[in-house]
């Protein structure tokens, strides 16, 4: 294969839904071939690209479905990225959307005032609003979060992830992915 060709496979759960939308559940072609030979997946769609071994040839899978259903975690991990995803990459003080590298998270009740780093006390903030709020309580600076912070469900994160399609979408994936924006050809 030439450099730059990656041929990822979209990974679907046994119910034919993507394992995740953001980041999109993709496997490298090497992992996909291994899963096919170990009989862990069903090939749903293929690329035109064929790979060869001395005794075998096959088209690279572009969409695969797991044979066994993987249950989604009931409690998503508390990570910076998941906080941003919960809040749809919007500052919870000014309401503007930003790329993740321009966001930070803010403790609604500052840690110096007893606030904890939990789903219920952390919100997405842009750098400007975070600096403006500083170490103050929300009511003291008239900066209340637009949405009260709470622990999201995995389903909520998946639904929010649908609003942020990746840069690359292969045409064979379109029947399995449903974003709020129209897919480009």
PDB file of C-alpha atoms in Angstrom, residues 1-159:
ATOM      1  CA  UNK A   1       0.000   0.000   0.000  1.00  0.00           C
ATOM      2  CA  UNK A   2       1.197   3.478  -0.704  1.00  0.00           C
ATOM      3  CA  UNK A   3       1.809   5.972   2.102  1.00  0.00           C
ATOM      4  CA  UNK A   4      -1.324   7.874   3.060  1.00  0.00           C
ATOM      5  CA  UNK A   5      -3.672   4.983   2.260  1.00  0.00           C
ATOM      6  CA  UNK A   6      -5.199   3.746   5.464  1.00  0.00           C
ATOM      7  CA  UNK A   7      -8.485   1.966   4.507  1.00  0.00           C
ATOM      8  CA  UNK A   8     -10.104   2.114   7.957  1.00  0.00           C
ATOM      9  CA  UNK A   9     -13.173  -0.022   8.675  1.00  0.00           C
ATOM     10  CA  UNK A  10     -16.246   1.396  10.365  1.00  0.00           C
ATOM     11  CA  UNK A  11     -17.011  -0.818  13.379  1.00  0.00           C
ATOM     12  CA  UNK A  12     -20.644  -1.509  14.157  1.00  0.00           C
ATOM     13  CA  UNK A  13     -22.014  -3.222  17.212  1.00  0.00           C
ATOM     14  CA  UNK A  14     -24.017  -6.419  16.707  1.00  0.00           C
ATOM     15  CA  UNK A  15     -27.155  -4.234  16.380  1.00  0.00           C
ATOM     16  CA  UNK A  16     -25.514  -2.437  13.411  1.00  0.00           C
ATOM     17  CA  UNK A  17     -25.052   0.872  15.266  1.00  0.00           C
ATOM     18  CA  UNK A  18     -21.594   2.459  15.429  1.00  0.00           C
ATOM     19  CA  UNK A  19     -19.736   1.698  18.653  1.00  0.00           C
ATOM     20  CA  UNK A  20     -19.175   5.440  18.966  1.00  0.00           C
ATOM     21  CA  UNK A  21     -19.729   8.560  16.895  1.00  0.00           C
ATOM     22  CA  UNK A  22     -17.105  10.877  18.353  1.00  0.00           C
ATOM     23  CA  UNK A  23     -14.485   9.695  17.977  1.00  0.00           C
ATOM     24  CA  UNK A  24     -15.880   7.526  15.209  1.00  0.00           C
ATOM     25  CA  UNK A  25     -15.347   3.817  15.827  1.00  0.00           C
ATOM     26  CA  UNK A  26     -12.760   2.862  13.221  1.00  0.00           C
ATOM     27  CA  UNK A  27     -10.232   0.033  13.041  1.00  0.00           C
ATOM     28  CA  UNK A  28      -7.068  -0.086  10.975  1.00  0.00           C
ATOM     29  CA  UNK A  29      -7.233  -2.524   8.071  1.00  0.00           C
ATOM     30  CA  UNK A  30      -4.725  -4.844   9.767  1.00  0.00           C
ATOM     31  CA  UNK A  31      -6.926  -5.180  12.890  1.00  0.00           C
ATOM     32  CA  UNK A  32      -9.974  -5.676  10.709  1.00  0.00           C
ATOM     33  CA  UNK A  33      -8.370  -8.544   8.747  1.00  0.00           C
ATOM     34  CA  UNK A  34      -7.304 -10.207  11.991  1.00  0.00           C
ATOM     35  CA  UNK A  35     -10.875  -9.960  13.368  1.00  0.00           C
ATOM     36  CA  UNK A  36     -12.269 -11.440  10.123  1.00  0.00           C
ATOM     37  CA  UNK A  37      -9.930 -14.437  10.306  1.00  0.00           C
ATOM     38  CA  UNK A  38     -10.687 -14.936  14.009  1.00  0.00           C
ATOM     39  CA  UNK A  39     -14.408 -14.953  13.043  1.00  0.00           C
ATOM     40  CA  UNK A  40     -15.238 -12.114  15.477  1.00  0.00           C
ATOM     41  CA  UNK A  41     -16.917  -9.858  12.885  1.00  0.00           C
ATOM     42  CA  UNK A  42     -19.175  -9.995   9.860  1.00  0.00           C
ATOM     43  CA  UNK A  43     -18.084  -8.067   6.785  1.00  0.00           C
ATOM     44  CA  UNK A  44     -20.904  -5.724   5.777  1.00  0.00           C
ATOM     45  CA  UNK A  45     -19.218  -3.702   3.020  1.00  0.00           C
ATOM     46  CA  UNK A  46     -15.857  -3.682   1.233  1.00  0.00           C
ATOM     47  CA  UNK A  47     -13.431  -1.345  -0.487  1.00  0.00           C
ATOM     48  CA  UNK A  48     -12.354  -2.051  -4.064  1.00  0.00           C
ATOM     49  CA  UNK A  49      -8.800  -2.580  -2.766  1.00  0.00           C
ATOM     50  CA  UNK A  50      -7.698  -6.233  -2.689  1.00  0.00           C
ATOM     51  CA  UNK A  51      -4.934  -7.613  -0.484  1.00  0.00           C
ATOM     52  CA  UNK A  52      -3.080 -10.830  -1.189  1.00  0.00           C
ATOM     53  CA  UNK A  53      -1.188 -13.482   0.704  1.00  0.00           C
ATOM     54  CA  UNK A  54       0.548 -16.395  -1.038  1.00  0.00           C
ATOM     55  CA  UNK A  55      -2.631 -18.478  -0.807  1.00  0.00           C
ATOM     56  CA  UNK A  56      -5.488 -16.029  -0.288  1.00  0.00           C
ATOM     57  CA  UNK A  57      -6.958 -12.811  -1.709  1.00  0.00           C
ATOM     58  CA  UNK A  58      -9.697 -10.630  -0.277  1.00  0.00           C
ATOM     59  CA  UNK A  59     -11.160  -7.158  -0.585  1.00  0.00           C
ATOM     60  CA  UNK A  60     -10.490  -4.919   2.393  1.00  0.00           C
ATOM     61  CA  UNK A  61     -13.585  -4.523   4.570  1.00  0.00           C
ATOM     62  CA  UNK A  62     -14.941  -0.969   4.845  1.00  0.00           C
ATOM     63  CA  UNK A  63     -17.770  -1.785   7.293  1.00  0.00           C
ATOM     64  CA  UNK A  64     -17.778  -4.603   9.824  1.00  0.00           C
ATOM     65  CA  UNK A  65     -20.257  -5.668  12.507  1.00  0.00           C
ATOM     66  CA  UNK A  66     -19.240  -7.382  15.716  1.00  0.00           C
ATOM     67  CA  UNK A  67     -20.746 -10.836  16.161  1.00  0.00           C
ATOM     68  CA  UNK A  68     -21.237 -10.309  19.888  1.00  0.00           C
ATOM     69  CA  UNK A  69     -23.054  -7.268  21.240  1.00  0.00           C
ATOM     70  CA  UNK A  70     -20.918  -4.934  23.342  1.00  0.00           C
ATOM     71  CA  UNK A  71     -22.906  -3.170  26.062  1.00  0.00           C
ATOM     72  CA  UNK A  72     -22.193   0.504  26.437  1.00  0.00           C
ATOM     73  CA  UNK A  73     -20.838   1.657  29.782  1.00  0.00           C
ATOM     74  CA  UNK A  74     -23.619   3.052  31.910  1.00  0.00           C
ATOM     75  CA  UNK A  75     -21.296   5.611  33.431  1.00  0.00           C
ATOM     76  CA  UNK A  76     -19.043   7.417  30.974  1.00  0.00           C
ATOM     77  CA  UNK A  77     -15.503   8.188  32.070  1.00  0.00           C
ATOM     78  CA  UNK A  78     -14.965  11.655  33.515  1.00  0.00           C
ATOM     79  CA  UNK A  79     -12.499  13.134  31.037  1.00  0.00           C
ATOM     80  CA  UNK A  80     -11.891  16.623  29.717  1.00  0.00           C
ATOM     81  CA  UNK A  81     -13.013  15.505  26.250  1.00  0.00           C
ATOM     82  CA  UNK A  82     -16.261  13.988  27.577  1.00  0.00           C
ATOM     83  CA  UNK A  83     -17.036  17.223  29.465  1.00  0.00           C
ATOM     84  CA  UNK A  84     -16.578  19.131  26.184  1.00  0.00           C
ATOM     85  CA  UNK A  85     -18.747  16.588  24.357  1.00  0.00           C
ATOM     86  CA  UNK A  86     -21.458  16.742  27.058  1.00  0.00           C
ATOM     87  CA  UNK A  87     -21.546  20.535  26.622  1.00  0.00           C
ATOM     88  CA  UNK A  88     -21.379  20.258  22.783  1.00  0.00           C
ATOM     89  CA  UNK A  89     -18.067  22.166  22.677  1.00  0.00           C
ATOM     90  CA  UNK A  90     -19.894  25.333  23.824  1.00  0.00           C
ATOM     91  CA  UNK A  91     -18.759  27.648  26.586  1.00  0.00           C
ATOM     92  CA  UNK A  92     -21.350  27.327  29.329  1.00  0.00           C
ATOM     93  CA  UNK A  93     -21.031  31.014  30.190  1.00  0.00           C
ATOM     94  CA  UNK A  94     -21.120  32.873  26.842  1.00  0.00           C
ATOM     95  CA  UNK A  95     -22.706  30.075  24.764  1.00  0.00           C
ATOM     96  CA  UNK A  96     -20.187  30.279  21.908  1.00  0.00           C
ATOM     97  CA  UNK A  97     -18.820  27.114  20.286  1.00  0.00           C
ATOM     98  CA  UNK A  98     -15.068  26.535  20.058  1.00  0.00           C
ATOM     99  CA  UNK A  99     -12.623  23.848  18.867  1.00  0.00           C
ATOM    100  CA  UNK A 100     -11.419  21.686  21.749  1.00  0.00           C
ATOM    101  CA  UNK A 101      -7.952  23.275  21.790  1.00  0.00           C
ATOM    102  CA  UNK A 102      -9.555  26.654  22.635  1.00  0.00           C
ATOM    103  CA  UNK A 103     -11.601  25.275  25.534  1.00  0.00           C
ATOM    104  CA  UNK A 104     -10.883  24.588  29.155  1.00  0.00           C
ATOM    105  CA  UNK A 105     -13.052  23.414  31.969  1.00  0.00           C
ATOM    106  CA  UNK A 106     -14.190  25.503  34.878  1.00  0.00           C
ATOM    107  CA  UNK A 107     -15.095  24.481  38.395  1.00  0.00           C
ATOM    108  CA  UNK A 108     -18.481  26.131  39.007  1.00  0.00           C
ATOM    109  CA  UNK A 109     -17.679  26.178  42.719  1.00  0.00           C
ATOM    110  CA  UNK A 110     -13.922  26.853  42.733  1.00  0.00           C
ATOM    111  CA  UNK A 111     -11.727  24.164  44.267  1.00  0.00           C
ATOM    112  CA  UNK A 112     -10.332  26.737  46.704  1.00  0.00           C
ATOM    113  CA  UNK A 113     -13.902  27.125  48.031  1.00  0.00           C
ATOM    114  CA  UNK A 114     -14.553  23.402  48.431  1.00  0.00           C
ATOM    115  CA  UNK A 115     -15.623  22.597  44.879  1.00  0.00           C
ATOM    116  CA  UNK A 116     -14.787  19.143  43.600  1.00  0.00           C
ATOM    117  CA  UNK A 117     -13.753  17.900  40.179  1.00  0.00           C
ATOM    118  CA  UNK A 118     -16.976  16.033  39.362  1.00  0.00           C
ATOM    119  CA  UNK A 119     -19.550  15.962  36.584  1.00  0.00           C
ATOM    120  CA  UNK A 120     -21.836  18.090  38.770  1.00  0.00           C
ATOM    121  CA  UNK A 121     -19.272  20.873  39.316  1.00  0.00           C
ATOM    122  CA  UNK A 122     -17.297  21.128  36.058  1.00  0.00           C
ATOM    123  CA  UNK A 123     -18.432  22.883  32.873  1.00  0.00           C
ATOM    124  CA  UNK A 124     -16.864  23.734  29.527  1.00  0.00           C
ATOM    125  CA  UNK A 125     -15.568  27.303  29.360  1.00  0.00           C
ATOM    126  CA  UNK A 126     -13.725  29.413  26.844  1.00  0.00           C
ATOM    127  CA  UNK A 127     -10.494  30.936  28.080  1.00  0.00           C
ATOM    128  CA  UNK A 128     -11.960  34.457  28.188  1.00  0.00           C
ATOM    129  CA  UNK A 129     -14.917  33.465  30.373  1.00  0.00           C
ATOM    130  CA  UNK A 130     -12.772  31.236  32.575  1.00  0.00           C
ATOM    131  CA  UNK A 131     -10.409  34.131  33.275  1.00  0.00           C
ATOM    132  CA  UNK A 132     -13.301  36.534  33.857  1.00  0.00           C
ATOM    133  CA  UNK A 133     -14.985  34.195  36.357  1.00  0.00           C
ATOM    134  CA  UNK A 134     -11.697  33.472  38.057  1.00  0.00           C
ATOM    135  CA  UNK A 135     -11.921  32.188  41.613  1.00  0.00           C
ATOM    136  CA  UNK A 136     -15.385  33.597  42.288  1.00  0.00           C
ATOM    137  CA  UNK A 137     -18.706  31.939  42.947  1.00  0.00           C
ATOM    138  CA  UNK A 138     -21.132  32.089  39.975  1.00  0.00           C
ATOM    139  CA  UNK A 139     -23.609  34.417  41.690  1.00  0.00           C
ATOM    140  CA  UNK A 140     -20.858  36.799  42.816  1.00  0.00           C
ATOM    141  CA  UNK A 141     -19.826  37.473  39.198  1.00  0.00           C
ATOM    142  CA  UNK A 142     -23.234  36.958  37.542  1.00  0.00           C
ATOM    143  CA  UNK A 143     -21.895  33.985  35.551  1.00  0.00           C
ATOM    144  CA  UNK A 144     -24.236  31.022  35.897  1.00  0.00           C
ATOM    145  CA  UNK A 145     -23.776  28.036  33.570  1.00  0.00           C
ATOM    146  CA  UNK A 146     -26.283  27.921  30.706  1.00  0.00           C
ATOM    147  CA  UNK A 147     -26.966  24.239  31.422  1.00  0.00           C
ATOM    148  CA  UNK A 148     -26.664  22.826  34.938  1.00  0.00           C
ATOM    149  CA  UNK A 149     -23.723  20.406  35.000  1.00  0.00           C
ATOM    150  CA  UNK A 150     -24.661  16.774  35.468  1.00  0.00           C
ATOM    151  CA  UNK A 151     -23.312  13.322  34.654  1.00  0.00           C
ATOM    152  CA  UNK A 152     -24.272  12.466  31.063  1.00  0.00           C
ATOM    153  CA  UNK A 153     -25.342   9.056  29.940  1.00  0.00           C
ATOM    154  CA  UNK A 154     -23.379   7.224  27.270  1.00  0.00           C
ATOM    155  CA  UNK A 155     -26.431   7.701  25.047  1.00  0.00           C
ATOM    156  CA  UNK A 156     -26.291  11.501  25.609  1.00  0.00           C
ATOM    157  CA  UNK A 157     -22.602  11.594  24.624  1.00  0.00           C
ATOM    158  CA  UNK A 158     -23.328   9.470  21.545  1.00  0.00           C
ATOM    159  CA  UNK A 159     -26.141  11.806  20.488  1.00  0.00           C
TER     160      UNK A 159
END
